[in-house]
Short mmCIF file of C-alpha atoms in Angstrom, two decimals:
data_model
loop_
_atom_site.label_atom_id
_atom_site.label_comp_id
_atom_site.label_asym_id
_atom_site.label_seq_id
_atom_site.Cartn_x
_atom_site.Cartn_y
_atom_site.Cartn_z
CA UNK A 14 0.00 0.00 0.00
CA UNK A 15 3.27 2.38 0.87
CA UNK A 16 4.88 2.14 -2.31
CA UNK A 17 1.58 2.49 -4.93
CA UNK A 18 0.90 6.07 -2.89
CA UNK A 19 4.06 6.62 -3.00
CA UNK A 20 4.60 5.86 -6.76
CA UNK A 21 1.53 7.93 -7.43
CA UNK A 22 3.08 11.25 -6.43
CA UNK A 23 4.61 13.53 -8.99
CA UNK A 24 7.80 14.08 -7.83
CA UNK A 25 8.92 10.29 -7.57
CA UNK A 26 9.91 9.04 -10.58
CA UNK A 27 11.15 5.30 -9.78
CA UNK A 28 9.61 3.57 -6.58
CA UNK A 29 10.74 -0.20 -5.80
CA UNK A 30 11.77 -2.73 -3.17
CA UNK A 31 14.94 -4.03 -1.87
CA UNK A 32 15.96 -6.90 0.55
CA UNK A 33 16.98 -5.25 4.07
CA UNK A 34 19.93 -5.98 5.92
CA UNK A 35 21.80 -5.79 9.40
CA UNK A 36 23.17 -2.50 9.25
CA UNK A 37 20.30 -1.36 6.79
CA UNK A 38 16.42 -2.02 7.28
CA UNK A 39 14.91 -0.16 4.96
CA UNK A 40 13.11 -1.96 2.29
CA UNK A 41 10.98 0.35 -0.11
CA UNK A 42 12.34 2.84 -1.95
CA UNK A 43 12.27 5.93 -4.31
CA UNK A 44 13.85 8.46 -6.31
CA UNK A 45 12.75 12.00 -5.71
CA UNK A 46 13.83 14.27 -8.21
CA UNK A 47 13.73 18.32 -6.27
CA UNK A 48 16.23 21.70 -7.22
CA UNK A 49 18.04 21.28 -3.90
CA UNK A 50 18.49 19.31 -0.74
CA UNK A 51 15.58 21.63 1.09
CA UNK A 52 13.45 20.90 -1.60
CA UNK A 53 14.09 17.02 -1.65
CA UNK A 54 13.60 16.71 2.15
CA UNK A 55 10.50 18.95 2.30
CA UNK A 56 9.25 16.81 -0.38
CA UNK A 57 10.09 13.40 1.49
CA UNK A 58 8.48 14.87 4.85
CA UNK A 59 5.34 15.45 2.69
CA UNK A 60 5.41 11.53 1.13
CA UNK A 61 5.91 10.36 4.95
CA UNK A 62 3.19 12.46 6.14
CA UNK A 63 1.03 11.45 3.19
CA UNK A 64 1.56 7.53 3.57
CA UNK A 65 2.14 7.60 7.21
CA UNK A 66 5.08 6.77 7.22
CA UNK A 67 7.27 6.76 10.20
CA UNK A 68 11.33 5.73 9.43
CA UNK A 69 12.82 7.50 6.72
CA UNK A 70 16.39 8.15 5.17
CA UNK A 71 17.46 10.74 2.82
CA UNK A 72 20.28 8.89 0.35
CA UNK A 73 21.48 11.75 -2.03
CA UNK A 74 24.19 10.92 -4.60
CA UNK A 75 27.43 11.79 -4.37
CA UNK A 76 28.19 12.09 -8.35
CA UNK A 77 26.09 12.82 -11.16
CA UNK A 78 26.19 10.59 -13.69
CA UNK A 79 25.03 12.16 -17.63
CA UNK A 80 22.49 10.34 -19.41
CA UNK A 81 21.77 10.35 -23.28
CA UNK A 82 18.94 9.91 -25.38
CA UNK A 83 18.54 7.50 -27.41
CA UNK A 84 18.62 8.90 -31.13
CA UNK A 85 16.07 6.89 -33.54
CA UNK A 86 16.54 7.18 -37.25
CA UNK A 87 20.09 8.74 -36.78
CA UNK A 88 21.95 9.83 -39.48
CA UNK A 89 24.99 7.37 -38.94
CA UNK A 90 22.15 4.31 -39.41
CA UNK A 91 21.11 5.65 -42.57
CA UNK A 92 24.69 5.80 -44.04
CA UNK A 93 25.30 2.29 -42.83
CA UNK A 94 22.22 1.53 -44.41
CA UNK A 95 23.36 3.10 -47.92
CA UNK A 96 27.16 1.06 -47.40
CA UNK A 97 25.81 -1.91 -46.76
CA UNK A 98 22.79 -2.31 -49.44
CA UNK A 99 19.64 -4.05 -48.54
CA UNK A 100 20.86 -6.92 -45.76
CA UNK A 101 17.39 -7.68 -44.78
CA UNK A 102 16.14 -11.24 -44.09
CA UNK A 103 13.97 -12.59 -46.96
CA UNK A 104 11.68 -15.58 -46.16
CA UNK A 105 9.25 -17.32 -48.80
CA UNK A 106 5.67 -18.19 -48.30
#
């Protein structure tokens, strides 16, 4: 029930569950996506307050990793495309 209200809030963009450990009990979580720490924890006191929530943990990265996009019908595929002629699979009926 915690992690469907939680996934349902606009902020949280990935919301999933872990095994817990010894040193580590915390089983359900999510990625929070904010402008700054103050924003990130006011909007993680607002989740716990929403689900009820009483144990929490703030885990914020220590380096940011970039991302790209993937890039459909790139221009490098189409040359390849030209090089190599029509490689395509051909079955008969």
């Amino acid at each position: 029930a915690y992690a469907a209200k939680l996934a349902q809030h606009r902020a949280v963009s990935h919301c999933y569950l872990r095994p817990v450990y010894d040193d580590w009990p915390y089983n359900l979580y999510t990625t929070v996506h904010a402008r700054s720490v103050d924003e990130c924890e006011s909007i993680i006191n607002d989740l716990a307050i929403d689900t009820g929530l009483t144990q929490k943990q703030a885990l914020f990265p220590t380096r940011e990793y970039k991302k790209s996009r993937v890039s459909f019908f790139a221009r490098d595929a189409e040359e390849w495309e030209e090089a190599n002629g029509d490689l395509r699979i051909r079955t008969t009926a």
